[in-house]
Short mmCIF file of C-alpha atoms in Angstrom, two decimals:
data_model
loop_
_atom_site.label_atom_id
_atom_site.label_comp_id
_atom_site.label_asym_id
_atom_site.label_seq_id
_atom_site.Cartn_x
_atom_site.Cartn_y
_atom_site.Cartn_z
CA UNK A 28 223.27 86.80 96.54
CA UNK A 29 222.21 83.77 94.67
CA UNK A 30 219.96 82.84 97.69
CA UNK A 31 218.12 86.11 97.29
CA UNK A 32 217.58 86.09 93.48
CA UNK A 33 216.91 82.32 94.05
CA UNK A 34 214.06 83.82 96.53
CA UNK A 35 212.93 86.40 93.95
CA UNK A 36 212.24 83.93 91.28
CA UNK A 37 210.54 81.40 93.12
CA UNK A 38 208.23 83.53 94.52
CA UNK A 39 206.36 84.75 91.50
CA UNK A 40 206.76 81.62 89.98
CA UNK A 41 204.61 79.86 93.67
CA UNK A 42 202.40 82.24 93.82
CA UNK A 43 201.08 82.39 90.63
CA UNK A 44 199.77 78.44 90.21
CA UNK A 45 197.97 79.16 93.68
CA UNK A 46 195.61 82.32 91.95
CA UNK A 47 195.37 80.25 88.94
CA UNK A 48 194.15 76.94 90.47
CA UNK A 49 191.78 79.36 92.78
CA UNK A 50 189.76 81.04 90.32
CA UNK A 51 189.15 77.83 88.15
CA UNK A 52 188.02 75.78 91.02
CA UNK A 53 185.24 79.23 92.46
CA UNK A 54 184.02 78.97 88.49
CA UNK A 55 183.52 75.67 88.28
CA UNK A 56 181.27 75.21 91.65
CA UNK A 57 179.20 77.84 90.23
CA UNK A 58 178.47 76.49 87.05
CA UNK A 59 177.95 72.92 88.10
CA UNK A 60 175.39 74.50 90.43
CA UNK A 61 173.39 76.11 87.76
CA UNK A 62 173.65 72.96 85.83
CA UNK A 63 172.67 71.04 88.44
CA UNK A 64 169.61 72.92 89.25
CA UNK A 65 168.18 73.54 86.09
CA UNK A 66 168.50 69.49 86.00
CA UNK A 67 166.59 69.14 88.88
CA UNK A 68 163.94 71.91 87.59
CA UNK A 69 163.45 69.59 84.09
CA UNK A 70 163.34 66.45 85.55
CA UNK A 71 160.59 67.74 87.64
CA UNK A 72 158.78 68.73 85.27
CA UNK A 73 159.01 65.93 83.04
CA UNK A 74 157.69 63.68 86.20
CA UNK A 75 154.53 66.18 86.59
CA UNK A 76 153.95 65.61 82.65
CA UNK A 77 154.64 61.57 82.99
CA UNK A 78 152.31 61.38 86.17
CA UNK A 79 149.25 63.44 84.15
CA UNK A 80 149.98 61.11 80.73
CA UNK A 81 149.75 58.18 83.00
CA UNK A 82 146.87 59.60 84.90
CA UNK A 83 144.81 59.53 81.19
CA UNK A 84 145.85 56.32 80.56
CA UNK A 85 144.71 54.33 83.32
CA UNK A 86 141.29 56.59 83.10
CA UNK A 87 140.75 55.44 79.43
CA UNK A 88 141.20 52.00 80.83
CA UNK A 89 138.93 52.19 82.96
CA UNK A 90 136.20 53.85 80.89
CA UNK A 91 137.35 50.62 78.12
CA UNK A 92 136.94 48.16 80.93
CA UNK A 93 133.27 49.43 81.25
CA UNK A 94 132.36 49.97 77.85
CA UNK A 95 131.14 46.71 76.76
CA UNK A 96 128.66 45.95 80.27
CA UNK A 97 125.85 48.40 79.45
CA UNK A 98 126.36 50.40 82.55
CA UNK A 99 126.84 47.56 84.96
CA UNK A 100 124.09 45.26 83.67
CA UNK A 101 125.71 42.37 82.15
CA UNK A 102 129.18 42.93 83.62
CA UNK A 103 130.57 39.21 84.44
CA UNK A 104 132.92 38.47 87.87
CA UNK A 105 135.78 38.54 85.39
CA UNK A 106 135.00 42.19 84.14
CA UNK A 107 133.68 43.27 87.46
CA UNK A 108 137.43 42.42 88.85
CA UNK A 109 138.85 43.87 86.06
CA UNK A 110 137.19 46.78 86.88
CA UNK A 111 137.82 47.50 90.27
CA UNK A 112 141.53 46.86 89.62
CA UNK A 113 141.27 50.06 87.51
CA UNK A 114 139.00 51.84 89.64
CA UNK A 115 142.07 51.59 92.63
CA UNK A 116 144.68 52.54 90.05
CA UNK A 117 142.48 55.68 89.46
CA UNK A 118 141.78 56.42 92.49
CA UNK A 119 145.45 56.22 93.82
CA UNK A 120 145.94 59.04 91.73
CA UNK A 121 144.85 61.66 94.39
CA UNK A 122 143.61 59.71 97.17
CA UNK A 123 144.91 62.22 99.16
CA UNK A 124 143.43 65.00 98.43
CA UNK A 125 140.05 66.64 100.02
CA UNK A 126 136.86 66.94 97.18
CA UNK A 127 136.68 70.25 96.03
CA UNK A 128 133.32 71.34 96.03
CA UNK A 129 133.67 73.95 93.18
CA UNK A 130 134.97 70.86 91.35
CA UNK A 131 132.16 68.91 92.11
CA UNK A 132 129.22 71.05 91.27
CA UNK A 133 127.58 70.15 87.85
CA UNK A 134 126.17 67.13 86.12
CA UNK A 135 127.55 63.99 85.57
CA UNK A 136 126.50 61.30 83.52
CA UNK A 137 126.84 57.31 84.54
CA UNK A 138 128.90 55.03 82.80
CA UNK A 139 129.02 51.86 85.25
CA UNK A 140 127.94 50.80 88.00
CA UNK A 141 127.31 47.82 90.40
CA UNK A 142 124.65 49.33 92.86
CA UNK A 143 121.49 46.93 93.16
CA UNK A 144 119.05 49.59 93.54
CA UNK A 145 120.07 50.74 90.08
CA UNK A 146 121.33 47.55 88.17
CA UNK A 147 117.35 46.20 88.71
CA UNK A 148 115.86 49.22 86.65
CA UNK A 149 118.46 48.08 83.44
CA UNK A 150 117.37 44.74 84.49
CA UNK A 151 113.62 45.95 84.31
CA UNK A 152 114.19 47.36 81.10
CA UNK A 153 115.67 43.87 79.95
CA UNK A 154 113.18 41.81 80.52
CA UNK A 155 109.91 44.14 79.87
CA UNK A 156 109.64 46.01 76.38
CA UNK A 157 107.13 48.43 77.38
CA UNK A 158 110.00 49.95 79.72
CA UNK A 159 113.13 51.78 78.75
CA UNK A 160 115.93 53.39 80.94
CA UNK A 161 117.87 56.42 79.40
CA UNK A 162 120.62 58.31 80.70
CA UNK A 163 120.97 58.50 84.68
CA UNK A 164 123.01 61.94 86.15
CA UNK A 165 123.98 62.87 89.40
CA UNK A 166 123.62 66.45 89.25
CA UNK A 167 125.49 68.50 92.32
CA UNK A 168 124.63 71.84 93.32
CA UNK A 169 127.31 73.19 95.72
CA UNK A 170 129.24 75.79 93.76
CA UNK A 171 129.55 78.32 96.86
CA UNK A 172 129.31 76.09 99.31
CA UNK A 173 132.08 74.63 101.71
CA UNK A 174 130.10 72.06 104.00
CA UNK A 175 127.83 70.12 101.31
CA UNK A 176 124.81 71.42 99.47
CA UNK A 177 121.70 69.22 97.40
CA UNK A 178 122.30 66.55 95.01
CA UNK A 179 119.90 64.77 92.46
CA UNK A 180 119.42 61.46 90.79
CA UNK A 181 117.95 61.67 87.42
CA UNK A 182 116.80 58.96 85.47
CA UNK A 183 115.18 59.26 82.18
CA UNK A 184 112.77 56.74 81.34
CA UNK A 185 109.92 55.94 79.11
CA UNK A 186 107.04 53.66 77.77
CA UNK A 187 107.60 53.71 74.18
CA UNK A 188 103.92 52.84 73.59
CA UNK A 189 102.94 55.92 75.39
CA UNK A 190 105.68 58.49 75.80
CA UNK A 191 109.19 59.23 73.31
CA UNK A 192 112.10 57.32 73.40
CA UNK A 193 114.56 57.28 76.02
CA UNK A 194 113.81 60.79 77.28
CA UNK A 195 109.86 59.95 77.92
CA UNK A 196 109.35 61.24 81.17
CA UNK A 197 112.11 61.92 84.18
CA UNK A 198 112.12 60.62 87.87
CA UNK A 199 114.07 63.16 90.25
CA UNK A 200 115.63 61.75 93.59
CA UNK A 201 116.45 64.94 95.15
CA UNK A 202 118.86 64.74 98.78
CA UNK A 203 120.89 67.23 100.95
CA UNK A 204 124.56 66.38 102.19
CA UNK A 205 126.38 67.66 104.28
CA UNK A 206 130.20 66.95 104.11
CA UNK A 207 131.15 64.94 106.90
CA UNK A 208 134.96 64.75 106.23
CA UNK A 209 137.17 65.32 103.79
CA UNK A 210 136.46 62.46 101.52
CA UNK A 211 132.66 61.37 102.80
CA UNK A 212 129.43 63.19 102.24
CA UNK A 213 126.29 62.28 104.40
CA UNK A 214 122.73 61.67 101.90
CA UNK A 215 119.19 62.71 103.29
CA UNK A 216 117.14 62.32 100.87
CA UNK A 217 113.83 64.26 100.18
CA UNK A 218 111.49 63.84 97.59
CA UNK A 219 111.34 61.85 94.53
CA UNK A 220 109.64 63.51 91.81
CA UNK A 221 108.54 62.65 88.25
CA UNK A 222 108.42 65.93 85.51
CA UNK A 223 109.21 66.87 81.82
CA UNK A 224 106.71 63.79 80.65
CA UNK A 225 106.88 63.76 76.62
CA UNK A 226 104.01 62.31 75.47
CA UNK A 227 104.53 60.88 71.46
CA UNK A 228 103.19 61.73 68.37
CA UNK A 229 100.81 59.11 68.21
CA UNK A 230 99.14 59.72 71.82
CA UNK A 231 98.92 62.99 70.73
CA UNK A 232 97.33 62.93 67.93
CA UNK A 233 94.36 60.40 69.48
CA UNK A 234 94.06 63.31 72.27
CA UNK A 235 94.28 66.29 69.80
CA UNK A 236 93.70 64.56 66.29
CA UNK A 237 95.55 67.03 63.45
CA UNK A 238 92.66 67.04 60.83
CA UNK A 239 89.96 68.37 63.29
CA UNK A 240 90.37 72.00 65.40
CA UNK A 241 91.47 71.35 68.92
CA UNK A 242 89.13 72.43 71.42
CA UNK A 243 89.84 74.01 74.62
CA UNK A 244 89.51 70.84 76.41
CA UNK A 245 92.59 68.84 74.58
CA UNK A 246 95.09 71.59 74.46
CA UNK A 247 94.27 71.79 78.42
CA UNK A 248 95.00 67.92 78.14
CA UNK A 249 97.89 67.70 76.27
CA UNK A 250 99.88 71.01 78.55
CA UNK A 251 98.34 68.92 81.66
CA UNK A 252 100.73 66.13 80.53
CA UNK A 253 103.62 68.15 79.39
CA UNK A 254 103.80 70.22 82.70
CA UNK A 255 102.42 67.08 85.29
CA UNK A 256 104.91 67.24 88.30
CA UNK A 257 104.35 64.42 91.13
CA UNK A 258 106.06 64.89 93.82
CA UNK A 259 106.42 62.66 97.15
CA UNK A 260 108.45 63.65 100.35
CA UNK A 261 110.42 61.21 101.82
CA UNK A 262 111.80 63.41 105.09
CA UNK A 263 110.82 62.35 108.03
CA UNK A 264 107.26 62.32 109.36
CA UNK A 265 107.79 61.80 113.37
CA UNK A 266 110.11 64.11 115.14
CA UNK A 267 113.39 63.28 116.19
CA UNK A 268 113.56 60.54 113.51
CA UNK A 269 116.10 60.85 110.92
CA UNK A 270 115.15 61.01 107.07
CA UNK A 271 115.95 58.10 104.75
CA UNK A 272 120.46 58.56 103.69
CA UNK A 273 123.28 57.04 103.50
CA UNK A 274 126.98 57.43 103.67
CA UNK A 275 128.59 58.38 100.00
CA UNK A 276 132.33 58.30 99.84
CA UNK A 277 133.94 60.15 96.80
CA UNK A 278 137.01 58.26 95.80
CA UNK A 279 138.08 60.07 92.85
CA UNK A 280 137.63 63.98 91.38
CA UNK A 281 138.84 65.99 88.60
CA UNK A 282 137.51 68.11 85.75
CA UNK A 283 135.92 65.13 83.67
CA UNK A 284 135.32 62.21 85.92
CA UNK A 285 133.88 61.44 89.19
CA UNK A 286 134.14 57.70 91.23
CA UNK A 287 132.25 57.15 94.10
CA UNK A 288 131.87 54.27 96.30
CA UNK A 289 128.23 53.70 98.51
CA UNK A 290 129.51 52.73 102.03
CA UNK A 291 127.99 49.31 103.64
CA UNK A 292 128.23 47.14 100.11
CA UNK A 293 126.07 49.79 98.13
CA UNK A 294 128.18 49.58 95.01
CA UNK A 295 130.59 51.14 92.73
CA UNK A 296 129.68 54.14 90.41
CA UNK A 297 131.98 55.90 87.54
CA UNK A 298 130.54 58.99 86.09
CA UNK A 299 131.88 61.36 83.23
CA UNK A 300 131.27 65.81 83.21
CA UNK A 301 128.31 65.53 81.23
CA UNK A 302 125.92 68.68 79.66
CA UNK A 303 124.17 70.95 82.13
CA UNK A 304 121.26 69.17 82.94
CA UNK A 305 118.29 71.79 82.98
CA UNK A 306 115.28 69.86 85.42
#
């Protein structure tokens, strides 16, 4: 008898730390598990945000390390290496990724580079008076376009003596590319062109003087000038021969700055989103 109300007390009394020590232990997983996933969610998150706040950085340093070598033309070995350090931290950033055209189409305006063929027209500028070099773009026009589309260098230039500052007159180096992989783009360039020639006031006024009527003759003149548009083809002439191009690798993209790199030695170039440029 004392065996079987031994029996009938222990039972309860076993079974009961077995339910309680179950339902603690299910409760417990589950929470940690929510816990630990929203953890993983935020610190996600937070790496996303530190990656885009570094991303600025190292762009403003960049755009800094340029700032002082008036686009490329008196930039010293020390600030050239200075600047290519940055340019690879930049272009880390998504070196990865293919150029999105839509991303690319628009103008952008150049803040450095080390390409001779443009470093000699600040150098030009430098050393002659009568010759001044404004703002250069590379404007893109690919916006439904998957393969490539036409691209073209602007310079604005001028002869103070003769035309306005800065924005005097514009030369137009107009190419087609063709993308060629995902990173690359193939030149073939076109025609050069020069257009939109402001003439100033005091040319002006020897053509067209204020204080006497303008004839027929000097208005014809002076909308002559303002409209002139001289344009030379460079495709090729013979068939079967290739037009004048070159290889242009894109090494960097997003919504306010563009890098590209000239392939054979051709230079560096860092560009910001600029203004619509109408030509």
């Amino acid at each position: 008898m004392d065996r079987i109300a031994s029996a009938a007390i222990s039972c309860p009394a076993f079974s009961t730390p077995r339910v309680c020590r179950i339902k603690p232990f299910g409760l417990n997983i589950n929470t940690d598990h929510r816990k630990r996933f929203s953890c993983r969610v935020n610190t996600t998150a937070a790496k996303v945000v530190d990656s885009e706040l570094d991303l600025e950085y190292k762009k403003h340093d960049l755009l800094r390390a340029v700032q002082e070598t008036q686009r490329g033309l008196t930039a010293t070995s020390d600030q050239r290496s200075v600047i290519e350090e940055a340019l690879v931290t930049v272009e880390g950033f998504n070196g990865g990724e293919a150029i999105d055209l839509m991303k690319l189409d628009g103008t952008w305006r150049l803040q450095y580079t080390s390409a001779p063929d443009v470093v000699v027209l600040f150098e030009a500028a430098s050393r002659f008076p009568f010759f001044q070099v404004g703002q250069i773009f590379q404007k893109f026009e690919c916006r439904d376009r998957s393969d490539g589309g036409i691209i073209r260098n602007v310079v604005q230039w001028s002869v103070p003596s003769l035309l306005e500052e800065q924005e005097g007159a514009t030369l137009v180096v107009t190419a087609k590319f063709d993308k060629v992989s995902s990173r690359n783009i193939y030149l073939q360039f076109e025609e050069i062109s020069v257009r939109n020639i402001n003439i100033n006031e005091q040319v002006q006024a020897l053509l067209a003087p204020a204080i006497l009527p303008r004839s027929f003759v000097n208005l014809q003149i002076l909308q002559f000038i303002r409209t002139f548009n001289a344009q030379i083809p460079v495709t090729a002439t013979s068939p079967g021969r290739r037009s004048v191009g070159g290889l242009y690798y894109l090494s960097y993209l997003d919504n306010n700055m563009l890098l590209g790199r000239s392939v054979g030695g051709g230079g560096v170039f860092v560009f910001t989103k600029s203004q619509p440029l109408e030509l």
